[in-house]
Amino acid sequence: MTDRKSPPERVYEAPPTDRPISEAEAARAAGLAHNEHIKIASGYLRGTLADGLLKHATGAISEDDGQLVKFHGMYLQDDRDLRPERTKKKLDKAYSFMIRLRIAGGVVTPKQWLILDDIATTYANGTLRATTRQTFQYHGVIKSNLKRAMAGIDAALLDTIAACGDVNRNVMAATNPAQAGAHKAAYQLAKDISDTLLPKTSAWREIWLDGERVIGGEEAAEVEPVYGKTYLPRKFKTVVAVPPSNEVDIFAHDLGFIAILDKKGKVTGWNVTVGGGMGMTHGETDTFPRTADVMLFCEPADAVKVAEAVMTVQRDWGNRKSRKNARLKYTIERYGLAAFRAEVEKRVGKRLADPKPFKFEGNGDRYGWVEGEDGRHHLTLYVPSGRIKDVEGGPRFLSGLRRIAEVHEGDFRLTGNQNVIIANVPAAKRAEIEALVDDYGLTKGAGALRRNSMACVALPTCGLALAESERYLPDLITELEESLARHGLAEDEITIRMTGCPNGCARPYIAEIGLVGRGPERYHLYLGAAFDGSRLGKLYAEDVTAAEIRGTLDPLFAAYAQGRKPGERFGDYLIRAGYVARTINGPDFHEQTGALKSAA
């Protein structure tokens, strides 16, 4: 046996010492990315949005405003199913907007639910969509209805500020209702971080609610004390997890807080993770998904300060010349975790402890009824791809949850897996809620593969989608369920996720079966991720057609059924049995790809 050479010691770049450039001339001279110029010239996210809304000749807005409107929680989209016919008739695209809400921790009251339902049926496409970011988004809102929809959202005491854009986006938090005390701490931390790191510009209220413009307007130096004129280099995602459940996928995000619990289940502090992220670009190996590093431990009193420090280091160190390499994961790859931690501690003002031990068991939801430590009852419903609508001949999610909201005395919680929890039900009300769930055919669970599945929206509304996802995954799962049943694996928990493009909104790279769109009915297949979301998968097969997916996976299911060890997960087995290489992290994602041996 030959000794393997240890890898050469990593050499990191020296971190920058200056604050980001915020003047137009200097930004041009430095060759900053186009979005940096848009932000500098925007007057703290105003741009020409107010004027663009008055232009009725088109349902669109200008290209630069299309970037700015993301900071307000919106994306301009069009119905791609209608493109060919409208192009033939020389008509404008069927433009509309996707609106995403900011709901820290995914908690809404019954009253808020009813208002959001009304907006969906009045101004959107009649559906509410629970996202993988633990919030709601609307699709199909036309330009002339934007301000009406935003007024409705404001009436619910909610907003869409910073739900998208180069800012700290919607902060996710653990939902486990059985851990009432820990959930409360996680939710409060998520809310505190969300409020603290919220952009301070009044542009949202001015533009969408006809709010009064601040005297001095965008020139007021105090408008963005943390972000400055150029905000962050790219999006920044924060989550809070409570072991043993990792349903927020903590390793997939820029910043995370893992609750460290004492023997009584009380939060004693937080492990802090940094540098996770899912997005990449097909064919460009300098882009890659990355799982977060567990960097340090902090006391509860320091958590918000740590969050702000991590974000401001990324503000100052992040790459503003190339947006494809601008996320925090690339910043840490460039400058090293040690230097990053030292700078965070410097900004917090003290040395922080090393991480404490913790353990995750999975990243799925618990379905059905659970009784919490406080005697309250919680019902988790399975909502396919988070699409809350009435299905002809099937579950009537929209009308059923509306009816429940009319009588519910607790709250609702969205999960990071796109499901809905009817939470904090008093024992005396449980039978009434249960009867309504049954009356409307709502689903309290599904088969093992289906309940561990996620899909992004993809076609027809997402402009980035290369292939189907939400509309196709249910049929694919039906096929795969047949294979699994044939091999005696029908009740085995396996995570499967699909996205229409490599941006990875449904976090496919940390699913045991990950499918990423390459083109119409073609996908890259990734295998070998960890069931608890702590390890990335590896590219197993390129450009697999939709018709080939079942045939590719079936022999692997057969081998797993025959060769697994007791309790061994599918992703772990594929690595141990030599079918696919283990991904260590980051750049290693693109190394040693492909099937290592035939499964036939």
Coordinates of C-alpha atoms in Angstrom, one line a residue:
M1 CA 0.0 0.0 0.0
T2 CA 1.5 3.3 -1.1
D3 CA 1.2 6.4 1.1
R4 CA -1.0 9.1 -0.3
K5 CA 0.6 12.4 -0.5
S6 CA -1.0 15.0 1.7
P7 CA -2.4 17.9 -0.3
P8 CA -0.3 21.0 -0.5
E9 CA -0.9 23.7 2.1
R10 CA -3.6 26.1 1.0
V11 CA -2.4 29.6 0.2
Y12 CA -5.0 32.3 0.7
E13 CA -5.2 35.8 -0.6
A14 CA -4.7 38.8 1.7
P15 CA -8.1 40.3 2.6
P16 CA -9.0 43.8 1.4
T17 CA -8.8 46.6 3.9
D18 CA -11.0 49.3 2.2
R19 CA -14.8 49.7 2.3
P20 CA -16.7 49.0 -1.0
I21 CA -16.5 51.7 -3.7
S22 CA -19.7 53.7 -3.7
E23 CA -18.9 56.5 -6.2
A24 CA -19.8 56.1 -9.8
E25 CA -16.5 57.3 -11.3
A26 CA -14.4 55.1 -9.1
A27 CA -16.7 52.1 -9.7
R28 CA -16.2 52.5 -13.5
A29 CA -12.4 52.8 -13.1
A30 CA -12.3 49.7 -10.9
G31 CA -14.3 47.6 -13.4
L32 CA -17.0 46.7 -11.0
A33 CA -19.9 44.5 -12.1
H34 CA -22.9 46.3 -13.8
N35 CA -25.2 45.7 -10.8
E36 CA -22.8 47.8 -8.7
H37 CA -23.3 50.8 -11.0
I38 CA -27.1 50.3 -10.9
K39 CA -27.1 50.3 -7.1
I40 CA -24.9 53.4 -6.8
A41 CA -27.1 55.3 -9.2
S42 CA -30.4 54.1 -7.7
G43 CA -30.8 56.6 -4.9
Y44 CA -31.1 53.8 -2.4
L45 CA -33.2 51.5 -4.5
R46 CA -35.5 54.0 -6.1
G47 CA -34.2 54.1 -9.6
T48 CA -37.0 54.9 -12.1
L49 CA -39.5 52.4 -10.6
A50 CA -42.1 55.0 -9.7
D51 CA -42.2 56.4 -13.3
G52 CA -42.0 52.9 -14.8
L53 CA -45.2 51.8 -13.1
L54 CA -47.0 54.6 -14.9
K55 CA -46.0 53.4 -18.4
H56 CA -49.0 51.4 -19.5
A57 CA -47.8 50.6 -23.0
T58 CA -45.9 47.5 -21.6
G59 CA -46.4 45.2 -18.7
A60 CA -42.6 45.2 -18.2
I61 CA -40.2 47.7 -16.6
S62 CA -36.7 48.8 -17.7
E63 CA -33.8 46.3 -17.4
D64 CA -32.0 48.2 -14.7
D65 CA -35.3 48.6 -12.7
G66 CA -35.7 44.8 -13.1
Q67 CA -32.6 44.4 -11.0
L68 CA -33.6 47.0 -8.4
V69 CA -37.2 45.7 -8.0
K70 CA -35.6 42.5 -6.5
F71 CA -34.7 44.4 -3.4
H72 CA -38.4 45.2 -3.1
G73 CA -39.2 41.5 -3.2
M74 CA -40.2 41.1 -6.8
Y75 CA -39.0 39.5 -10.1
L76 CA -40.3 40.4 -13.5
Q77 CA -41.4 37.2 -15.3
D78 CA -43.5 36.1 -18.3
D79 CA -45.5 33.0 -19.1
R80 CA -43.1 31.0 -21.2
D81 CA -45.9 28.6 -22.3
L82 CA -47.4 31.6 -24.1
R83 CA -44.2 32.9 -25.7
P84 CA -44.4 31.1 -29.0
E85 CA -48.0 32.1 -29.8
R86 CA -47.5 35.7 -28.7
T87 CA -44.2 35.9 -30.7
K88 CA -46.1 34.6 -33.8
K89 CA -48.7 37.3 -33.3
K90 CA -46.0 40.0 -32.7
L91 CA -47.4 40.6 -29.2
D92 CA -45.4 41.6 -26.1
K93 CA -44.6 38.8 -23.8
A94 CA -47.2 38.0 -21.2
Y95 CA -45.4 39.9 -18.4
S96 CA -46.3 39.6 -14.8
F97 CA -44.5 39.8 -11.4
M98 CA -43.6 37.3 -8.8
I99 CA -43.9 38.8 -5.3
R100 CA -42.1 37.2 -2.4
L101 CA -42.9 38.2 1.2
R102 CA -40.5 38.6 4.2
I103 CA -41.8 36.4 7.0
A104 CA -39.0 35.7 9.5
G105 CA -39.3 32.2 10.8
G106 CA -42.3 31.5 8.5
V107 CA -45.0 32.3 11.2
V108 CA -48.3 34.0 10.3
T109 CA -51.5 34.5 12.2
P110 CA -54.9 33.3 11.0
K111 CA -55.9 36.9 10.3
Q112 CA -52.8 37.4 8.1
W113 CA -53.4 34.1 6.3
L114 CA -56.9 35.3 5.3
I115 CA -55.5 38.6 4.0
L116 CA -52.8 36.8 2.0
D117 CA -55.4 34.3 0.6
D118 CA -57.5 37.3 -0.5
I119 CA -54.6 38.8 -2.3
A120 CA -53.8 35.5 -4.1
T121 CA -57.4 35.2 -5.5
T122 CA -57.8 38.9 -6.3
Y123 CA -54.5 40.0 -7.8
A124 CA -52.4 36.9 -8.4
N125 CA -53.0 33.6 -10.2
G126 CA -55.3 32.1 -7.5
T127 CA -52.5 30.2 -5.6
L128 CA -50.3 30.9 -2.7
R129 CA -46.9 29.2 -2.9
A130 CA -44.9 28.2 0.1
T131 CA -41.2 28.5 -0.9
T132 CA -38.1 26.7 0.1
R133 CA -37.1 29.9 2.0
Q134 CA -40.0 29.5 4.5
T135 CA -42.2 32.3 3.1
F136 CA -44.9 32.9 0.5
Q137 CA -44.7 34.1 -3.0
Y138 CA -47.4 35.1 -5.5
H139 CA -47.2 34.6 -9.2
G140 CA -49.0 36.3 -12.1
V141 CA -49.4 39.8 -10.6
I142 CA -49.6 42.2 -13.5
K143 CA -48.0 45.6 -13.3
S144 CA -51.2 47.6 -12.8
N145 CA -52.1 45.5 -9.7
L146 CA -48.7 45.7 -8.0
K147 CA -49.5 48.6 -5.8
R148 CA -52.9 47.1 -4.8
A149 CA -51.2 43.8 -3.9
M150 CA -48.6 45.7 -1.9
A151 CA -51.2 47.7 0.0
G152 CA -52.9 44.4 0.9
I153 CA -49.6 42.9 2.2
D154 CA -49.0 46.1 4.2
A155 CA -52.5 45.8 5.7
A156 CA -51.5 42.3 7.0
L157 CA -48.6 44.0 8.8
L158 CA -46.2 42.2 6.4
D159 CA -43.9 43.4 3.7
T160 CA -41.7 42.3 0.8
I161 CA -38.6 44.4 1.6
A162 CA -35.3 42.4 1.1
A163 CA -37.1 39.2 0.2
C164 CA -34.8 39.2 -2.9
G165 CA -31.7 41.3 -3.9
D166 CA -28.2 41.8 -2.6
V167 CA -29.2 41.9 1.0
N168 CA -29.9 39.6 4.0
R169 CA -33.0 37.8 2.7
N170 CA -35.9 36.1 4.6
V171 CA -34.4 34.6 7.7
M172 CA -35.5 30.9 8.2
A173 CA -35.9 29.2 11.6
A174 CA -36.6 25.7 13.0
T175 CA -40.2 24.8 13.2
N176 CA -40.2 21.7 15.4
P177 CA -43.3 22.2 17.4
A178 CA -42.3 19.5 20.0
Q179 CA -39.5 21.7 21.2
A180 CA -41.6 24.6 22.2
G181 CA -38.9 26.5 24.2
A182 CA -36.2 26.0 21.6
H183 CA -38.5 26.9 18.8
K184 CA -39.4 30.2 20.5
A185 CA -35.7 31.0 20.9
A186 CA -34.9 30.1 17.3
Y187 CA -37.9 32.2 16.0
Q188 CA -37.0 35.2 18.1
L189 CA -33.4 35.1 16.9
A190 CA -34.6 34.9 13.3
K191 CA -36.9 37.8 13.8
D192 CA -34.2 39.9 15.6
I193 CA -31.7 39.3 12.8
S194 CA -34.2 40.0 10.1
D195 CA -35.2 43.3 11.7
T196 CA -31.6 44.4 12.5
L197 CA -30.3 43.7 9.1
L198 CA -33.3 45.1 7.2
P199 CA -32.4 47.9 4.7
K200 CA -33.4 51.3 6.2
T201 CA -34.3 53.1 2.9
S202 CA -37.8 54.4 2.8
A203 CA -38.0 53.6 -1.0
W204 CA -40.4 50.6 -0.5
R205 CA -43.0 52.7 1.3
E206 CA -42.6 55.6 -1.1
I207 CA -43.0 53.7 -4.3
W208 CA -45.6 51.0 -3.4
L209 CA -47.7 52.8 -0.7
D210 CA -47.3 56.4 -1.9
G211 CA -45.5 57.1 1.3
E212 CA -44.0 60.5 2.0
R213 CA -40.5 61.0 0.7
V214 CA -37.9 61.7 3.3
I215 CA -36.6 65.3 3.2
G216 CA -33.2 65.1 1.5
G217 CA -34.3 61.8 0.1
E218 CA -31.5 59.5 -1.2
E219 CA -28.8 61.9 -0.3
A220 CA -29.4 61.5 3.4
A221 CA -26.1 59.8 4.6
E222 CA -27.9 57.9 7.4
V223 CA -30.3 56.1 5.1
E224 CA -28.2 52.9 5.0
P225 CA -25.9 52.9 8.0
V226 CA -25.0 49.2 7.6
Y227 CA -25.3 48.5 3.9
G228 CA -24.2 51.8 2.3
K229 CA -25.1 52.7 -1.3
T230 CA -24.0 49.4 -2.8
Y231 CA -25.6 47.0 -0.3
L232 CA -24.0 43.5 -0.5
P233 CA -22.1 41.9 -3.4
R234 CA -24.8 39.2 -3.8
K235 CA -27.7 37.7 -1.9
F236 CA -27.1 36.6 1.7
K237 CA -29.2 33.9 3.3
T238 CA -29.5 33.3 7.1
V239 CA -31.1 30.3 8.9
V240 CA -31.5 29.1 12.5
A241 CA -31.6 25.4 13.3
V242 CA -32.5 23.3 16.4
P243 CA -31.0 19.8 16.4
P244 CA -31.8 17.0 15.9
S245 CA -33.7 18.4 12.9
N246 CA -32.0 20.2 10.1
E247 CA -35.2 21.0 8.2
V248 CA -33.8 24.5 7.4
D249 CA -30.7 23.0 5.6
I250 CA -28.2 25.0 7.6
F251 CA -25.2 23.9 5.5
A252 CA -26.8 25.3 2.3
H253 CA -26.7 28.9 3.5
D254 CA -24.4 31.9 3.9
L255 CA -24.9 32.2 7.7
G256 CA -26.4 29.8 10.2
F257 CA -27.0 29.4 13.9
I258 CA -27.3 25.9 15.4
A259 CA -28.9 25.8 18.8
I260 CA -26.8 24.1 21.5
L261 CA -29.3 22.7 24.1
D262 CA -28.8 21.7 27.7
K263 CA -30.3 18.5 29.1
K264 CA -33.6 20.3 29.7
G265 CA -33.8 21.4 26.1
K266 CA -33.0 25.1 26.8
V267 CA -30.8 27.0 24.3
T268 CA -27.4 27.8 26.0
G269 CA -25.9 29.4 22.9
W270 CA -25.3 29.0 19.1
N271 CA -22.8 27.4 16.8
V272 CA -22.3 29.7 13.9
T273 CA -21.9 28.4 10.4
V274 CA -20.7 30.4 7.4
G275 CA -20.1 29.9 3.7
G276 CA -22.8 27.6 2.4
G277 CA -24.6 28.2 -0.9
M278 CA -26.2 26.2 -3.7
G279 CA -25.9 28.1 -6.9
M280 CA -23.5 27.4 -9.8
T281 CA -23.3 27.6 -13.6
H282 CA -23.3 24.6 -15.8
G283 CA -19.9 24.1 -17.4
E284 CA -18.0 26.7 -15.3
T285 CA -16.0 24.8 -12.7
D286 CA -15.0 28.0 -10.9
T287 CA -18.6 28.0 -9.7
F288 CA -19.8 25.3 -7.3
P289 CA -22.2 24.6 -4.4
R290 CA -20.6 24.5 -1.0
T291 CA -21.6 23.3 2.4
A292 CA -21.0 25.8 5.3
D293 CA -18.2 25.5 7.8
V294 CA -19.0 25.4 11.5
M295 CA -16.9 28.4 12.6
L296 CA -17.5 29.2 16.2
F297 CA -19.8 29.3 19.2
C298 CA -21.4 32.4 20.7
E299 CA -23.6 33.2 23.7
P300 CA -27.2 34.1 23.1
A301 CA -26.5 37.8 23.9
D302 CA -23.9 38.0 21.1
A303 CA -25.8 36.3 18.3
V304 CA -27.2 39.3 16.6
K305 CA -23.8 41.1 16.8
V306 CA -22.2 38.0 15.2
A307 CA -24.8 38.0 12.4
E308 CA -24.1 41.7 11.6
A309 CA -20.3 41.1 11.8
V310 CA -20.5 38.2 9.4
M311 CA -22.6 40.1 7.0
T312 CA -20.5 43.3 7.1
V313 CA -17.3 41.3 6.5
Q314 CA -18.9 39.8 3.4
R315 CA -20.0 43.4 2.5
D316 CA -16.4 44.5 2.6
W317 CA -14.6 41.4 1.3
G318 CA -17.0 40.0 -1.2
N319 CA -16.2 40.1 -4.9
R320 CA -17.9 43.0 -6.6
K321 CA -16.3 42.5 -10.0
S322 CA -17.7 39.1 -10.8
R323 CA -21.2 38.3 -9.6
K324 CA -20.8 34.6 -10.3
N325 CA -18.1 34.5 -7.6
A326 CA -19.6 37.1 -5.2
R327 CA -21.3 34.9 -2.6
L328 CA -19.8 34.4 0.8
K329 CA -18.8 30.8 0.0
Y330 CA -16.3 32.2 -2.6
T331 CA -15.1 34.8 -0.1
I332 CA -14.1 32.1 2.4
E333 CA -12.5 30.0 -0.3
R334 CA -10.5 33.0 -1.3
Y335 CA -9.3 34.3 2.1
G336 CA -9.7 31.3 4.4
L337 CA -11.9 30.5 7.4
A338 CA -9.3 31.5 9.9
A339 CA -8.9 35.1 8.5
F340 CA -12.7 35.4 8.2
R341 CA -13.2 34.3 11.8
A342 CA -10.6 36.7 13.1
E343 CA -12.2 39.6 11.3
V344 CA -15.7 38.6 12.7
E345 CA -14.3 38.5 16.2
K346 CA -12.6 41.9 15.7
R347 CA -15.9 43.4 14.7
V348 CA -17.8 41.8 17.5
G349 CA -15.1 43.1 19.9
K350 CA -14.0 39.9 21.6
R351 CA -12.7 36.3 21.1
L352 CA -15.4 33.7 20.7
A353 CA -15.4 30.1 21.7
D354 CA -14.9 27.1 19.4
P355 CA -18.0 25.2 18.2
K356 CA -19.8 22.8 20.6
P357 CA -20.8 19.2 19.7
F358 CA -24.2 18.7 18.0
K359 CA -26.0 16.1 15.9
F360 CA -28.6 16.3 13.1
E361 CA -30.7 13.2 12.1
G362 CA -32.4 14.4 9.0
N363 CA -33.6 17.5 7.1
G364 CA -37.3 16.5 6.5
D365 CA -40.5 17.5 8.3
R366 CA -42.6 15.5 10.8
Y367 CA -46.0 14.9 9.4
G368 CA -49.3 14.5 11.3
W369 CA -50.1 15.6 14.8
V370 CA -47.4 16.4 17.4
E371 CA -48.0 17.5 21.0
G372 CA -45.5 20.2 22.2
E373 CA -43.9 20.5 25.6
D374 CA -46.5 23.1 26.5
G375 CA -49.5 20.8 25.8
R376 CA -50.4 22.6 22.5
H377 CA -51.0 20.5 19.4
H378 CA -49.5 21.0 16.0
L379 CA -50.4 19.4 12.6
T380 CA -48.0 19.3 9.7
L381 CA -49.6 19.0 6.3
Y382 CA -47.8 17.7 3.2
V383 CA -48.2 20.3 0.5
P384 CA -46.8 19.1 -2.9
S385 CA -44.1 21.7 -3.9
G386 CA -45.7 24.1 -1.5
R387 CA -48.4 25.0 -4.1
I388 CA -51.5 26.0 -2.0
K389 CA -54.4 25.6 -4.5
D390 CA -57.5 23.5 -4.9
V391 CA -56.8 20.4 -6.9
E392 CA -59.6 19.1 -9.0
G393 CA -60.6 15.7 -7.6
G394 CA -57.9 16.1 -4.9
P395 CA -56.9 18.1 -1.9
R396 CA -58.5 21.6 -1.6
F397 CA -55.6 23.3 0.1
L398 CA -56.6 26.9 -0.7
S399 CA -60.2 26.7 0.4
G400 CA -59.5 24.3 3.3
L401 CA -56.7 26.3 4.9
R402 CA -58.9 29.5 4.4
R403 CA -61.7 27.7 6.4
I404 CA -59.3 26.6 9.1
A405 CA -57.9 30.2 9.4
E406 CA -61.4 31.4 10.1
V407 CA -61.6 29.2 13.3
H408 CA -58.0 28.6 14.2
E409 CA -56.8 30.1 17.5
G410 CA -53.1 29.5 17.1
D411 CA -50.8 30.3 14.2
F412 CA -49.5 28.8 11.0
R413 CA -45.9 28.0 10.3
L414 CA -44.3 27.4 6.9
T415 CA -41.4 24.9 6.8
G416 CA -38.2 25.0 4.8
N417 CA -39.6 21.9 3.0
Q418 CA -42.6 23.9 1.6
N419 CA -45.1 22.4 4.0
V420 CA -47.6 24.0 6.3
I421 CA -48.0 23.5 10.1
I422 CA -51.3 24.3 11.8
A423 CA -49.6 25.2 15.0
N424 CA -50.6 25.9 18.6
V425 CA -54.0 24.2 18.5
P426 CA -55.5 24.0 22.0
A427 CA -56.5 20.4 22.9
A428 CA -60.2 21.4 22.9
K429 CA -60.0 22.6 19.2
R430 CA -58.1 19.6 17.8
A431 CA -61.1 17.6 16.8
E432 CA -62.6 20.6 14.9
I433 CA -59.3 21.2 13.0
E434 CA -59.1 17.5 12.3
A435 CA -62.6 17.4 10.9
L436 CA -61.9 20.3 8.5
V437 CA -58.6 18.7 7.3
D438 CA -60.6 15.6 6.5
D439 CA -63.5 17.5 4.9
Y440 CA -61.2 19.3 2.4
G441 CA -59.0 16.2 1.8
L442 CA -55.8 17.8 3.1
T443 CA -52.8 15.5 3.3
K444 CA -51.2 14.6 6.6
G445 CA -48.4 12.7 4.9
A446 CA -47.4 10.9 1.8
G447 CA -45.1 8.0 0.7
A448 CA -41.6 8.1 2.0
L449 CA -40.0 9.4 -1.2
R450 CA -42.7 12.0 -1.8
R451 CA -42.6 13.4 1.7
N452 CA -38.8 13.9 1.3
S453 CA -39.1 15.7 -2.0
M454 CA -38.8 19.3 -3.1
A455 CA -39.1 21.2 -6.4
C456 CA -38.6 24.8 -7.5
V457 CA -41.2 26.6 -9.6
A458 CA -39.3 26.4 -12.9
L459 CA -41.5 26.5 -16.0
P460 CA -43.6 28.3 -17.1
T461 CA -42.8 31.4 -15.0
C462 CA -39.1 31.3 -14.0
G463 CA -37.0 33.0 -16.6
L464 CA -33.9 31.0 -15.7
A465 CA -35.5 27.5 -16.0
L466 CA -34.0 25.2 -18.6
A467 CA -36.3 22.3 -17.7
E468 CA -39.5 21.4 -15.9
S469 CA -39.4 20.9 -12.1
E470 CA -42.6 21.5 -10.1
R471 CA -44.9 20.3 -12.9
Y472 CA -42.8 17.1 -13.6
L473 CA -41.5 15.9 -10.2
P474 CA -44.8 14.4 -9.0
D475 CA -45.1 12.1 -12.0
L476 CA -41.4 11.1 -11.7
I477 CA -41.9 10.2 -8.1
T478 CA -44.8 8.0 -9.0
E479 CA -42.5 6.1 -11.4
L480 CA -39.7 5.9 -8.8
E481 CA -42.2 4.7 -6.1
E482 CA -43.0 1.7 -8.3
S483 CA -39.2 0.9 -8.5
L484 CA -38.7 1.3 -4.8
A485 CA -41.7 -0.9 -4.0
R486 CA -40.4 -3.6 -6.3
H487 CA -37.2 -3.7 -4.3
G488 CA -38.9 -3.6 -0.9
L489 CA -37.9 0.0 -0.3
A490 CA -41.3 1.7 -0.3
E491 CA -41.0 3.0 3.2
D492 CA -37.3 3.9 3.1
E493 CA -36.7 7.6 3.7
I494 CA -34.7 9.0 0.7
T495 CA -34.4 12.7 -0.1
I496 CA -35.1 13.7 -3.7
R497 CA -35.0 17.3 -5.1
M498 CA -35.4 18.8 -8.5
T499 CA -34.6 22.2 -10.0
G500 CA -35.1 23.6 -13.5
C501 CA -31.6 25.2 -13.5
P502 CA -28.3 25.1 -11.7
N503 CA -29.1 28.0 -9.3
G504 CA -30.4 25.3 -6.9
C505 CA -33.4 27.0 -5.3
A506 CA -34.7 23.7 -4.0
R507 CA -31.2 22.8 -2.8
P508 CA -30.8 19.7 -5.0
Y509 CA -27.0 19.3 -4.4
I510 CA -27.6 18.2 -0.8
A511 CA -30.4 15.7 -1.7
E512 CA -29.5 12.0 -1.9
I513 CA -31.1 12.2 -5.4
G514 CA -30.6 15.6 -7.0
L515 CA -31.9 16.4 -10.5
V516 CA -30.8 19.7 -12.1
G517 CA -32.2 20.9 -15.4
R518 CA -30.0 21.1 -18.4
G519 CA -32.5 21.5 -21.2
P520 CA -36.0 20.4 -22.2
E521 CA -36.5 17.0 -20.5
R522 CA -32.8 16.7 -19.7
Y523 CA -31.2 16.7 -16.2
H524 CA -27.8 16.2 -14.5
L525 CA -28.2 13.5 -11.8
Y526 CA -26.4 14.0 -8.5
L527 CA -26.0 11.2 -6.0
G528 CA -24.2 10.5 -2.7
A529 CA -25.3 13.4 -0.5
A530 CA -26.0 12.9 3.2
F531 CA -29.5 12.4 4.5
D532 CA -29.0 15.1 7.1
G533 CA -28.0 17.7 4.6
S534 CA -24.3 17.9 5.7
R535 CA -22.6 16.6 2.5
L536 CA -23.0 17.5 -1.1
G537 CA -23.8 14.9 -3.8
K538 CA -21.6 14.2 -6.8
L539 CA -22.5 14.3 -10.5
Y540 CA -23.3 10.7 -11.4
A541 CA -24.7 11.0 -14.9
E542 CA -24.9 13.9 -17.3
D543 CA -27.8 14.9 -19.5
V544 CA -30.1 12.1 -18.4
T545 CA -33.4 12.3 -20.3
A546 CA -36.7 12.3 -18.3
A547 CA -37.4 8.8 -19.9
E548 CA -34.0 7.5 -18.6
I549 CA -34.2 8.6 -15.0
R550 CA -36.0 5.6 -13.7
G551 CA -33.8 3.2 -15.6
T552 CA -30.7 4.8 -14.3
L553 CA -31.8 4.7 -10.6
D554 CA -33.5 1.3 -10.6
P555 CA -30.4 -0.9 -10.5
L556 CA -29.0 1.4 -7.7
F557 CA -32.1 0.8 -5.7
A558 CA -31.7 -2.9 -6.3
A559 CA -28.1 -2.8 -5.1
Y560 CA -29.0 -0.7 -2.1
A561 CA -31.8 -3.2 -1.1
Q562 CA -29.4 -6.1 -1.3
G563 CA -26.2 -4.6 0.1
R564 CA -27.0 -1.9 2.7
K565 CA -26.0 -2.2 6.3
P566 CA -28.6 -1.8 9.1
G567 CA -29.6 1.8 9.2
E568 CA -27.4 2.8 6.3
R569 CA -28.8 5.7 4.2
F570 CA -29.0 5.6 0.4
G571 CA -26.4 8.3 -0.2
D572 CA -23.9 6.8 2.3
Y573 CA -24.4 3.3 0.7
L574 CA -23.6 4.6 -2.8
I575 CA -20.3 6.0 -1.6
R576 CA -19.3 3.0 0.5
A577 CA -20.3 0.5 -2.3
G578 CA -18.1 2.5 -4.8
Y579 CA -20.8 3.8 -7.2
V580 CA -20.0 7.5 -6.7
A581 CA -17.2 9.5 -5.1
R582 CA -17.7 11.4 -1.8
T583 CA -17.7 15.1 -2.2
I584 CA -15.6 16.8 0.5
N585 CA -16.7 20.4 -0.2
G586 CA -16.6 23.4 -2.6
P587 CA -14.2 23.0 -5.5
D588 CA -14.0 19.2 -4.9
F589 CA -17.6 19.1 -6.1
H590 CA -16.3 19.0 -9.7
E591 CA -13.6 16.4 -9.1
Q592 CA -13.9 12.6 -9.8
T593 CA -17.4 12.9 -11.3
G594 CA -19.4 10.2 -13.1
A595 CA -20.3 6.6 -12.2
L596 CA -17.3 4.8 -10.7
K597 CA -18.8 1.4 -11.6
S598 CA -21.8 0.0 -13.4
A599 CA -24.9 -0.6 -11.4
A600 CA -26.5 -2.8 -14.1

